[in-house]
PDB file of C-alpha atoms in Angstrom:
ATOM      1  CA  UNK A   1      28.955 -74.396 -78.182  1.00 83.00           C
ATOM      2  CA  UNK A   2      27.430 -74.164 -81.800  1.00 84.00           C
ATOM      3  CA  UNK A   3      23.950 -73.506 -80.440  1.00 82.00           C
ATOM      4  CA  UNK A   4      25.127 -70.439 -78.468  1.00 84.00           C
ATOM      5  CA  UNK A   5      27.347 -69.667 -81.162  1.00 88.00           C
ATOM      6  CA  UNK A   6      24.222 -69.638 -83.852  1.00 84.00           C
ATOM      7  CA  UNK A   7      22.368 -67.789 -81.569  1.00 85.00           C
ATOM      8  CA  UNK A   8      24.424 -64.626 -81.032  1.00 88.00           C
ATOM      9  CA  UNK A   9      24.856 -64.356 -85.264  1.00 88.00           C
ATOM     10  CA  UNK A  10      20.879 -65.361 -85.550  1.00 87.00           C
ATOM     11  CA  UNK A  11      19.971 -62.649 -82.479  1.00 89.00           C
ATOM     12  CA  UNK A  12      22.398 -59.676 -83.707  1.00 89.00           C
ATOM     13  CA  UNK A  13      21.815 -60.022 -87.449  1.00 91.00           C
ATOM     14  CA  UNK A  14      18.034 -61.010 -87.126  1.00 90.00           C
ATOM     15  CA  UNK A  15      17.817 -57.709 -84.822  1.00 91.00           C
ATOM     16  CA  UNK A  16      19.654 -55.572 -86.961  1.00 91.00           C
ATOM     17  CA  UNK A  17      17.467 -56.506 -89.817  1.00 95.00           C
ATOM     18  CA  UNK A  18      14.207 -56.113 -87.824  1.00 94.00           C
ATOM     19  CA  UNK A  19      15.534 -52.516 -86.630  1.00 91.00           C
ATOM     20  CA  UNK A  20      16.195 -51.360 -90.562  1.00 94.00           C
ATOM     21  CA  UNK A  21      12.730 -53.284 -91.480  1.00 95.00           C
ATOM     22  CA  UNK A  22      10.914 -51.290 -88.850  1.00 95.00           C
ATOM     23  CA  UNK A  23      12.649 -47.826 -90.711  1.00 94.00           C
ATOM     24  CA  UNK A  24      10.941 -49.261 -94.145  1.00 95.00           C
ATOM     25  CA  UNK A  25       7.677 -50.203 -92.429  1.00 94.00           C
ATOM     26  CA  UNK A  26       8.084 -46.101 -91.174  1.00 94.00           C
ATOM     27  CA  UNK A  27       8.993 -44.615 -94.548  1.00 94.00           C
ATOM     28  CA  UNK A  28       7.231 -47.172 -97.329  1.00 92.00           C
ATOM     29  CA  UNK A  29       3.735 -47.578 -95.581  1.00 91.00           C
ATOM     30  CA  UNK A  30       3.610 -44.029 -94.244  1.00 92.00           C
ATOM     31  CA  UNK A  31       2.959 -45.988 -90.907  1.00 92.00           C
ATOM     32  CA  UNK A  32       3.298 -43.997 -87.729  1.00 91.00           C
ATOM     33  CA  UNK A  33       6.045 -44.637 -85.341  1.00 90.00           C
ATOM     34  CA  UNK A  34       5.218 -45.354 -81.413  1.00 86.00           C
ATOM     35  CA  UNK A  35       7.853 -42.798 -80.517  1.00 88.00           C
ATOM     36  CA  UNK A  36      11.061 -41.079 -81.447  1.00 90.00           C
ATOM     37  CA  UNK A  37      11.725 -43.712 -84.683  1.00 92.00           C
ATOM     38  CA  UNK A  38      15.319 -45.231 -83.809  1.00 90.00           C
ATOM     39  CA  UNK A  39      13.208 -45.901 -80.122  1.00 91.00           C
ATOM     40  CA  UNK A  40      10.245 -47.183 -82.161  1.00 94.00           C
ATOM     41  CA  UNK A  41      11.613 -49.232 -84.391  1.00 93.00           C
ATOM     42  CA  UNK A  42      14.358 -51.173 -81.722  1.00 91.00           C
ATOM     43  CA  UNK A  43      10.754 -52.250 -80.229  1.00 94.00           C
ATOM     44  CA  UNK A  44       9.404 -53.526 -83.351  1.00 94.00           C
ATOM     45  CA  UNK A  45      12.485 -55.237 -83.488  1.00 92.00           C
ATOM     46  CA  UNK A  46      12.457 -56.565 -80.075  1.00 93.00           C
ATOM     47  CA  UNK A  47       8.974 -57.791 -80.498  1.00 93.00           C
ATOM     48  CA  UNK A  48       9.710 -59.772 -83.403  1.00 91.00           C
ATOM     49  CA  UNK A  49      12.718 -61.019 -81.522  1.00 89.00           C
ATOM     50  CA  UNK A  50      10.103 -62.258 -78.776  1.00 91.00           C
ATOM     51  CA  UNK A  51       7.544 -63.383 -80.812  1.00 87.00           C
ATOM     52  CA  UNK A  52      10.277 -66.148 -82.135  1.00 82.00           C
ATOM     53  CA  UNK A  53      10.283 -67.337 -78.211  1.00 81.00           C
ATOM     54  CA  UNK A  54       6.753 -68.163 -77.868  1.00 79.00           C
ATOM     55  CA  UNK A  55       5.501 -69.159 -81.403  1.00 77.00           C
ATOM     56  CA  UNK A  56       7.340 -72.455 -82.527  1.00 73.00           C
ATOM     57  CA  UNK A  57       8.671 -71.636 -86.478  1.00 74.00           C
ATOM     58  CA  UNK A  58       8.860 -75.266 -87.309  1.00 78.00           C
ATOM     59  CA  UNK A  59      12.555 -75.408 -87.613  1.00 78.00           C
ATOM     60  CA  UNK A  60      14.424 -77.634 -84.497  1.00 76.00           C
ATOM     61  CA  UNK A  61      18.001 -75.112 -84.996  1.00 71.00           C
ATOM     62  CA  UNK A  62      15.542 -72.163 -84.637  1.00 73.00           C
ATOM     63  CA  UNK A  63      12.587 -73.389 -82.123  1.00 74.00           C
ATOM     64  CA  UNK A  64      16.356 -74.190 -80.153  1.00 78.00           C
ATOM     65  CA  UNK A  65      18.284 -71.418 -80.140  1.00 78.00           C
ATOM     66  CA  UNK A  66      15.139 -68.554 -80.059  1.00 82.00           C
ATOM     67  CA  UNK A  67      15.440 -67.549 -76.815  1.00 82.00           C
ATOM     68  CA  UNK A  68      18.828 -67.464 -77.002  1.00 81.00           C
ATOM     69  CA  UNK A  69      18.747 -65.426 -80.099  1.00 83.00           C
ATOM     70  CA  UNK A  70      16.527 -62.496 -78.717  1.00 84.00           C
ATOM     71  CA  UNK A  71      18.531 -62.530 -75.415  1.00 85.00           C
ATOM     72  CA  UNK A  72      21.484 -61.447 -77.639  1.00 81.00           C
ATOM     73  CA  UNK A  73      19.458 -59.036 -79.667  1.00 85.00           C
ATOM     74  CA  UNK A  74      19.432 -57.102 -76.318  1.00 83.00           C
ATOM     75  CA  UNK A  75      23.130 -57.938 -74.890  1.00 79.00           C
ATOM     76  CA  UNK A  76      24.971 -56.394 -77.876  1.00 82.00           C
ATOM     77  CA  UNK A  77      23.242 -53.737 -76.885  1.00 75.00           C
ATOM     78  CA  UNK A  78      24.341 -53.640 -73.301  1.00 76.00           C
ATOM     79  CA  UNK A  79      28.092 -55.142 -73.822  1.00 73.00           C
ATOM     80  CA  UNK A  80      28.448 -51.678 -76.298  1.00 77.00           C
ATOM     81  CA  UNK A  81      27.003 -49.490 -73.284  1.00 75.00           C
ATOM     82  CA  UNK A  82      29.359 -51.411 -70.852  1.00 74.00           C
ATOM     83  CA  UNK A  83      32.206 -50.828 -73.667  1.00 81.00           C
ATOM     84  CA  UNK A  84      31.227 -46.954 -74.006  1.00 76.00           C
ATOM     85  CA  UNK A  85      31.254 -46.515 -70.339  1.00 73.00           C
ATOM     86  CA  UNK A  86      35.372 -47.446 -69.976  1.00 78.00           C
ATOM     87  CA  UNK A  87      35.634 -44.612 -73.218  1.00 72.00           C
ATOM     88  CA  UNK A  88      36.763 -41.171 -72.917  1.00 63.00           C
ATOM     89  CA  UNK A  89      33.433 -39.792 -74.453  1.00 61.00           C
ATOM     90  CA  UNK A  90      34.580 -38.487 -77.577  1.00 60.00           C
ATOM     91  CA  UNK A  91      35.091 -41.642 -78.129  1.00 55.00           C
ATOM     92  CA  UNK A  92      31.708 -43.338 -77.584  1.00 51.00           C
ATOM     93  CA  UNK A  93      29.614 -40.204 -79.242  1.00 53.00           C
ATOM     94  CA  UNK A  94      28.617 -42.120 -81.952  1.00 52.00           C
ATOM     95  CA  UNK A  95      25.453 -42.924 -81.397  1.00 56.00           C
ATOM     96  CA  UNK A  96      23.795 -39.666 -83.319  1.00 60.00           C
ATOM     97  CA  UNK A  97      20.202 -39.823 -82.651  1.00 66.00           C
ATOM     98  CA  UNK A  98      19.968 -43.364 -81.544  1.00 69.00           C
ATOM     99  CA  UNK A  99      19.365 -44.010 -77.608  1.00 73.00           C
ATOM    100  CA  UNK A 100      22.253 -44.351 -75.340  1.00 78.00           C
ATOM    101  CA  UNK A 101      23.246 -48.249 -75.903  1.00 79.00           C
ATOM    102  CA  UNK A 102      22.375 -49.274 -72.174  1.00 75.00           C
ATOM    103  CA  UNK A 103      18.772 -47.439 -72.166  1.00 87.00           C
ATOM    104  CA  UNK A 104      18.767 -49.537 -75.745  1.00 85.00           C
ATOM    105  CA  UNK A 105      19.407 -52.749 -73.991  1.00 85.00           C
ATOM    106  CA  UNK A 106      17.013 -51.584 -71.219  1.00 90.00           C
ATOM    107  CA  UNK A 107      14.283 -50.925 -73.626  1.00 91.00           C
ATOM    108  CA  UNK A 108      14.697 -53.830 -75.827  1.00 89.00           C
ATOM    109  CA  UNK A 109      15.508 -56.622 -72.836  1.00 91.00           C
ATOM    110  CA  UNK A 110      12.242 -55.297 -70.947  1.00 93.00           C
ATOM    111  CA  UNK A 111      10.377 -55.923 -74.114  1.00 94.00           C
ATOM    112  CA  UNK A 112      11.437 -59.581 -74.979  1.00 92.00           C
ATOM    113  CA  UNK A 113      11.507 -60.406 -70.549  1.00 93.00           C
ATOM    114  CA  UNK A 114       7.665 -59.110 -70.514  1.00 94.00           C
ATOM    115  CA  UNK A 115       6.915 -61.869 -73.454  1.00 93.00           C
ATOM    116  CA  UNK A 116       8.010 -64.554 -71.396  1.00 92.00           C
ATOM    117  CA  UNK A 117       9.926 -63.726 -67.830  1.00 94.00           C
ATOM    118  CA  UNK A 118      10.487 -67.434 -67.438  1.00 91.00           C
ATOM    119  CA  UNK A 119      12.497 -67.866 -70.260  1.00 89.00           C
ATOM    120  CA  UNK A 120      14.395 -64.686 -69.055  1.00 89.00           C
ATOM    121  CA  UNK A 121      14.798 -64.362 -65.527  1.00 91.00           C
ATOM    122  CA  UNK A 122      18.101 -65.943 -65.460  1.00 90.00           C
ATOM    123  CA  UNK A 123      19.803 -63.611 -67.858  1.00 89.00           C
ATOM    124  CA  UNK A 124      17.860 -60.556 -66.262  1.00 91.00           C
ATOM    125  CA  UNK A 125      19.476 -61.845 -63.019  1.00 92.00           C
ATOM    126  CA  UNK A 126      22.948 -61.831 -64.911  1.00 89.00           C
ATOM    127  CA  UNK A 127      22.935 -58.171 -65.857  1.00 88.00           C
ATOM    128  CA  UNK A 128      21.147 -57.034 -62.891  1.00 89.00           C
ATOM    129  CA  UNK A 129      18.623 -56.038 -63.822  1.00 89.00           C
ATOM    130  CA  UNK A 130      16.517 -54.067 -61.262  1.00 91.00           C
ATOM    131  CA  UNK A 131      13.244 -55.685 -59.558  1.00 93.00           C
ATOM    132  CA  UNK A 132      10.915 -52.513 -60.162  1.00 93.00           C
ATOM    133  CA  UNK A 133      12.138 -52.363 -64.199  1.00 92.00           C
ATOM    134  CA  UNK A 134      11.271 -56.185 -64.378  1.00 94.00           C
ATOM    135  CA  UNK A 135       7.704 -55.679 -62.669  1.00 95.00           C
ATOM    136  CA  UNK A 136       6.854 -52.990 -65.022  1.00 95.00           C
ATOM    137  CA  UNK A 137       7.756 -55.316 -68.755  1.00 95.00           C
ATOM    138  CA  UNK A 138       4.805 -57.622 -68.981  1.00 96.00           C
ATOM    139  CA  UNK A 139       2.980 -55.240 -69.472  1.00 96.00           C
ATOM    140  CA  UNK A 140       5.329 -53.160 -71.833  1.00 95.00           C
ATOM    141  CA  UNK A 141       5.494 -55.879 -73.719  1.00 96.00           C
ATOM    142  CA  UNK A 142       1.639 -55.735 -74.064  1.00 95.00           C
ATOM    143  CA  UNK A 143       1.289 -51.876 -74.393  1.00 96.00           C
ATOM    144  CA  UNK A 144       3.833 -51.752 -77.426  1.00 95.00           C
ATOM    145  CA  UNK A 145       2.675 -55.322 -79.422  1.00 93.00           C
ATOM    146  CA  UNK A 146      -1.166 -53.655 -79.310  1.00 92.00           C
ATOM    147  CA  UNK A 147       0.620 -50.698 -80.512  1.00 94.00           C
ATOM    148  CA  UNK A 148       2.639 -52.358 -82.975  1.00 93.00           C
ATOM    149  CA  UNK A 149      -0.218 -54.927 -84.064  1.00 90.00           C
ATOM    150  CA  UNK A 150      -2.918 -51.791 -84.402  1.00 90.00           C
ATOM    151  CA  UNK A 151      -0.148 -50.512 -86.481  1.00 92.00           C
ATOM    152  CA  UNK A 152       0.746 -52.861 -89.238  1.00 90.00           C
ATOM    153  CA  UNK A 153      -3.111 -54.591 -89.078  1.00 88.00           C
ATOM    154  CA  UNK A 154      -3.696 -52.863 -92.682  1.00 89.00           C
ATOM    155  CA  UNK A 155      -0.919 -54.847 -93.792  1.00 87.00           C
ATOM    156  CA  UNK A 156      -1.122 -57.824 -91.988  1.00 84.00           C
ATOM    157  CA  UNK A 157      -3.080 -61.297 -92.955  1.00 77.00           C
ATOM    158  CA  UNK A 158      -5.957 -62.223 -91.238  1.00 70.00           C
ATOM    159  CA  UNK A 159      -4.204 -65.773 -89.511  1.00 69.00           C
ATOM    160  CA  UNK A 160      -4.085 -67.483 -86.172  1.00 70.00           C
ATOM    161  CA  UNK A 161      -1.025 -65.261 -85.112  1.00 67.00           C
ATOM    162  CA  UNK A 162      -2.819 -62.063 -86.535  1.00 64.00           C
ATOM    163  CA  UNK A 163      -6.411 -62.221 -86.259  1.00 70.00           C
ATOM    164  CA  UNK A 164      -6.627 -58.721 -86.097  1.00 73.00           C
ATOM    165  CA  UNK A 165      -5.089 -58.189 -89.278  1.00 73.00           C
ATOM    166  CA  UNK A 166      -7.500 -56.351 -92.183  1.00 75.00           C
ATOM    167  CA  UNK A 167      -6.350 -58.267 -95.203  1.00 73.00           C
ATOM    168  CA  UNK A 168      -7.870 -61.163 -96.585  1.00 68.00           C
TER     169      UNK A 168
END
């Protein structure tokens, strides 16, 4: 239906944008990364991703279709790694110093599930997802957003959805 369909172009392109923002947040502010980068900066995506799931924007189409925008953020992620595992793998060995796509998936789902399971749970049920990853992604979520909030809080605005940023 047109909402799904708006959400998988709003999730993937959104996603890939917040992944190559994270890079100039890296290289522009001299920021540190969390991690190896590519890993850092798919969880700065995947936290902006969330962030659209449980702070309204205003806009009905977008408020709508958030959660199913982050939720295929992370899926293109795992249909590639599904797609990669049915390659001979000379084929799939693309991926230079990115993560393997499912451990990408893994690591980006667990983010956006920790910021609201609820919303979720269904989809985690669909790509089975195990119970002990699951348990573990609140509080991912919460490690890498302090991380990620510490982070950017010289560059962010002091405002009710950063109050710990340092600018006026």
């Amino acid at each position: 239906d047109a909402d799904r369909m708006a959400a998988a172009y709003l999730g993937i392109s959104r996603s890939i944008f917040l992944h190559e923002l994270g890079h100039a947040l890296i290289c522009e502010l001299a920021v540190p990364s969390t991690g190896p980068e590519e890993d850092a900066v798919d969880i700065y995506s995947a936290l902006q991703m969330a962030d659209a799931t449980v702070t309204p924007a205003g806009h009905p189409l977008i408020d709508r279709t958030a959660p199913l925008a982050a939720g295929y953020a992370a899926l293109a992620w795992y249909y590639s790694g599904r797609l990669s595992e049915t390659m001979a793998p000379s084929e799939g060995a693309w991926q230079d110093e990115h993560t393997a796509d499912l451990k990408r998936f893994r690591n980006m789902f667990c983010v956006i599930y920790g910021a609201s399971p609820a919303k979720f749970s269904a989809l985690a049920e669909v790509v089975k997802m195990e119970e002990r990853t699951l348990a573990r992604c609140e509080d991912e979520f919460r490690k890498q957003n302090r991380a990620w909030r510490a982070i950017l809080s010289p560059y962010t605005r002091i405002s009710a959805e950063n109050p710990e940023g340092l600018l006026p």
